[in-house]
CSV table of C-alpha atoms in Angstrom, one decimal:
chain,number,residue,atom,x,y,z
X,1130,MET,CA,-28.2,-36.2,53.9
X,1131,ILE,CA,-24.7,-37.4,53.2
X,1132,ARG,CA,-22.0,-34.6,52.7
X,1133,VAL,CA,-19.2,-35.5,50.3
X,1134,ASP,CA,-15.8,-33.9,49.7
X,1135,ALA,CA,-15.9,-34.4,45.9
X,1136,HIS,CA,-12.2,-33.8,45.3
X,1137,HIS,CA,-9.5,-35.1,47.6
X,1138,HIS,CA,-5.9,-36.2,47.0
X,1139,VAL,CA,-3.8,-38.7,48.9
X,1140,TRP,CA,-0.2,-39.5,48.0
X,1141,ARG,CA,2.9,-41.3,49.1
X,1142,LEU,CA,6.0,-39.6,47.9
X,1143,ASP,CA,8.0,-42.8,47.8
X,1144,ARG,CA,5.9,-44.0,44.9
X,1145,GLY,CA,7.9,-41.6,42.8
X,1146,ASP,CA,5.3,-40.4,40.3
X,1147,TYR,CA,4.5,-36.9,41.7
X,1148,GLY,CA,7.0,-34.9,39.8
X,1149,TRP,CA,5.1,-31.7,40.4
X,1150,ILE,CA,5.6,-32.0,44.2
X,1151,THR,CA,9.0,-30.5,45.0
X,1152,PRO,CA,10.9,-30.4,48.3
X,1153,ASP,CA,10.4,-26.6,48.5
X,1154,MET,CA,6.6,-27.0,48.7
X,1155,SER,CA,4.7,-27.1,52.0
X,1156,ILE,CA,2.8,-30.1,50.8
X,1157,HIS,CA,6.1,-32.1,50.3
X,1158,ARG,CA,5.1,-35.0,52.6
X,1159,ASP,CA,2.8,-38.0,52.5
X,1160,TYR,CA,-0.9,-37.4,52.7
X,1161,GLY,CA,-3.3,-40.1,53.6
X,1162,LEU,CA,-6.9,-40.6,54.8
X,1163,ASP,CA,-5.8,-40.1,58.4
X,1164,ASP,CA,-4.9,-36.5,57.4
X,1165,LEU,CA,-8.4,-36.1,56.0
X,1166,ARG,CA,-10.2,-37.7,58.9
X,1167,ALA,CA,-8.5,-35.2,61.3
X,1168,VAL,CA,-10.3,-32.3,59.5
X,1169,LEU,CA,-13.5,-33.9,58.3
X,1170,GLY,CA,-16.0,-31.8,60.3
X,1171,GLY,CA,-19.4,-32.7,58.9
X,1172,ILE,CA,-18.1,-34.5,55.8
X,1173,ASP,CA,-19.2,-38.1,55.6
X,1174,ALA,CA,-17.4,-39.3,52.5
X,1175,THR,CA,-14.9,-38.4,49.8
X,1176,VAL,CA,-13.9,-38.9,46.2
X,1177,LEU,CA,-10.2,-39.5,45.6
X,1178,VAL,CA,-8.8,-37.8,42.5
X,1179,GLN,CA,-5.5,-38.7,40.9
X,1180,ALA,CA,-2.5,-36.5,41.5
X,1181,ALA,CA,-0.1,-38.2,39.1
X,1182,PRO,CA,-0.6,-39.1,35.4
X,1183,THR,CA,0.0,-42.9,35.8
X,1184,GLU,CA,-2.1,-46.0,36.0
X,1185,ALA,CA,-0.1,-46.9,39.1
X,1186,GLU,CA,-1.6,-43.9,40.8
X,1187,THR,CA,-5.1,-45.2,39.9
X,1188,ASP,CA,-4.2,-48.6,41.4
X,1189,TYR,CA,-2.9,-46.8,44.5
X,1190,LEU,CA,-6.1,-44.8,44.9
X,1191,LEU,CA,-8.2,-48.0,44.5
X,1192,GLU,CA,-6.1,-49.7,47.3
X,1193,VAL,CA,-6.6,-46.7,49.5
X,1194,ALA,CA,-10.4,-46.7,48.8
X,1195,ALA,CA,-10.6,-50.4,49.5
X,1196,GLY,CA,-9.1,-49.9,52.9
X,1197,SER,CA,-11.0,-46.7,53.8
X,1198,ARG,CA,-13.8,-48.3,55.8
X,1199,GLY,CA,-16.4,-46.7,53.7
X,1200,LEU,CA,-15.0,-43.1,53.7
X,1201,VAL,CA,-14.1,-43.2,50.0
X,1202,LYS,CA,-17.1,-43.5,47.8
X,1203,ALA,CA,-15.5,-43.0,44.4
X,1204,VAL,CA,-12.2,-42.6,42.5
X,1205,VAL,CA,-11.3,-40.4,39.6
X,1206,GLY,CA,-8.3,-42.1,38.0
X,1207,TRP,CA,-6.0,-41.8,35.0
X,1208,VAL,CA,-5.6,-43.7,31.7
X,1209,ASP,CA,-3.3,-42.6,28.8
X,1210,LEU,CA,-6.1,-41.5,26.4
X,1211,THR,CA,-3.6,-41.4,23.5
X,1212,ALA,CA,-2.5,-45.1,23.9
X,1213,PRO,CA,-3.6,-47.4,21.1
X,1214,ASP,CA,-5.3,-49.6,23.6
X,1215,ALA,CA,-6.9,-46.8,25.6
X,1216,ALA,CA,-10.5,-47.9,24.9
X,1217,SER,CA,-9.8,-51.4,26.3
X,1218,ARG,CA,-8.0,-50.0,29.3
X,1219,ILE,CA,-11.0,-47.7,30.0
X,1220,ASN,CA,-13.4,-50.6,29.6
X,1221,GLU,CA,-11.3,-52.6,32.1
X,1222,ARG,CA,-11.1,-49.7,34.6
X,1223,ALA,CA,-14.9,-49.1,34.3
X,1224,ARG,CA,-15.6,-52.7,35.5
X,1225,ASN,CA,-14.4,-51.5,38.9
X,1226,PRO,CA,-17.5,-49.9,40.5
X,1227,MET,CA,-15.3,-47.5,42.5
X,1228,ILE,CA,-14.0,-45.8,39.3
X,1229,LYS,CA,-16.4,-43.0,38.3
X,1230,GLY,CA,-14.2,-40.9,36.1
X,1231,LEU,CA,-10.8,-40.2,34.5
X,1232,ARG,CA,-8.7,-37.1,34.5
X,1233,PRO,CA,-6.3,-36.3,31.8
X,1234,MET,CA,-3.8,-33.6,32.9
X,1235,LEU,CA,-5.1,-31.0,30.4
X,1236,GLN,CA,-3.4,-28.2,32.3
X,1237,ASP,CA,0.0,-29.7,31.6
X,1238,ILE,CA,-0.5,-30.5,27.9
X,1239,ALA,CA,0.9,-27.8,25.7
X,1240,ASP,CA,-1.6,-28.4,22.9
X,1241,THR,CA,-4.7,-26.4,23.9
X,1242,TYR,CA,-6.8,-28.4,21.4
X,1243,TRP,CA,-5.5,-31.8,22.6
X,1244,ILE,CA,-9.0,-33.0,23.7
X,1245,PHE,CA,-10.2,-32.6,20.0
X,1246,ARG,CA,-7.5,-34.8,18.5
X,1247,ASP,CA,-8.7,-37.8,16.5
X,1248,GLU,CA,-6.5,-40.2,18.4
X,1249,ILE,CA,-8.4,-39.3,21.6
X,1250,LYS,CA,-11.8,-40.0,20.2
X,1251,PRO,CA,-11.9,-43.7,20.8
X,1252,ALA,CA,-10.9,-43.2,24.5
X,1253,LEU,CA,-13.6,-40.5,24.9
X,1254,HIS,CA,-16.1,-42.8,23.2
X,1255,ALA,CA,-15.2,-45.6,25.6
X,1256,MET,CA,-15.6,-43.3,28.6
X,1257,ALA,CA,-19.1,-42.2,27.4
X,1258,GLU,CA,-20.1,-45.8,26.7
X,1259,THR,CA,-19.0,-47.0,30.1
X,1260,GLY,CA,-20.5,-44.0,31.9
X,1261,LEU,CA,-17.2,-42.6,33.1
X,1262,CYS,CA,-17.0,-38.8,33.6
X,1263,LEU,CA,-14.2,-36.6,32.3
X,1264,ASP,CA,-12.7,-34.6,35.1
X,1265,ALA,CA,-11.0,-31.7,33.3
X,1266,LEU,CA,-8.3,-29.8,35.2
X,1267,ILE,CA,-7.8,-26.8,32.9
X,1268,GLN,CA,-6.3,-23.4,32.5
X,1269,PRO,CA,-8.1,-20.3,31.3
X,1270,ARG,CA,-7.0,-21.0,27.7
X,1271,HIS,CA,-9.2,-24.1,27.8
X,1272,LEU,CA,-12.5,-22.5,28.9
X,1273,PRO,CA,-13.9,-21.7,25.5
X,1274,LEU,CA,-12.9,-25.1,24.2
X,1275,MET,CA,-14.5,-26.9,27.1
X,1276,GLN,CA,-17.8,-25.2,26.3
X,1277,ILE,CA,-17.5,-26.5,22.7
X,1278,PHE,CA,-16.5,-29.9,23.9
X,1279,ALA,CA,-19.4,-30.1,26.3
X,1280,SER,CA,-21.8,-29.0,23.6
X,1281,GLN,CA,-20.5,-31.6,21.1
X,1282,THR,CA,-20.6,-34.3,23.7
X,1283,GLU,CA,-24.2,-33.5,24.7
X,1284,ASN,CA,-25.2,-33.4,21.0
X,1285,ARG,CA,-23.6,-36.9,20.5
X,1286,HIS,CA,-25.4,-38.3,23.6
X,1287,ARG,CA,-28.7,-36.7,22.5
X,1288,SER,CA,-28.3,-38.2,19.0
X,1289,ARG,CA,-27.5,-41.6,20.5
X,1290,ARG,CA,-30.6,-41.4,22.8
X,1291,GLN,CA,-32.8,-40.4,19.9
X,1292,THR,CA,-31.5,-43.2,17.8
X,1293,ALA,CA,-32.1,-45.7,20.7
X,1294,HIS,CA,-35.6,-44.3,21.2
X,1295,GLN,CA,-36.3,-44.6,17.5
X,1296,ASN,CA,-35.0,-48.2,17.4
X,1297,GLN,CA,-37.3,-49.1,20.3
X,1298,ASN,CA,-40.3,-47.5,18.5
X,1299,ASP,CA,-39.3,-49.4,15.3
X,1300,ALA,CA,-39.1,-52.6,17.2
X,1301,ALA,CA,-42.5,-52.0,18.9
X,1302,LEU,CA,-44.1,-51.4,15.5
X,1303,GLY,CA,-42.2,-54.4,14.2
């Protein structure tokens, strides 16, 4: 059985997009896969998760994954879900088999209900259509809303599956 660390960060501070890492923090240094390999124990693989809300971060993680000699099995990246072209960006990202999900930085967004905004719906739809997972880093204020979100998402998927099944039945009866 393969053992996977399902959430691991790597970063290079000189990339400049980790505003939350400040010099007074003990983690204020570069972290790479060699740091992980030193403490793997019985872990066989890892999933890299973005630590900065930029597409450059996603590109960086994909580069690290490509050079990981098989250690990295997946990447959770970032796309601006509010961008007018978010759906096409998501579709493009999803073509890379290493990308398994996207993580908006919900914990840093002041609007607790942000995930329900109409402008986000096309991006969430594109994620669902391409099979990408939503990785939600949240605060306690989000917990009840994430239950509602998960329920609504499951209901949409169930409805889509039922429609697809009905269409297959209709076609078979033809």
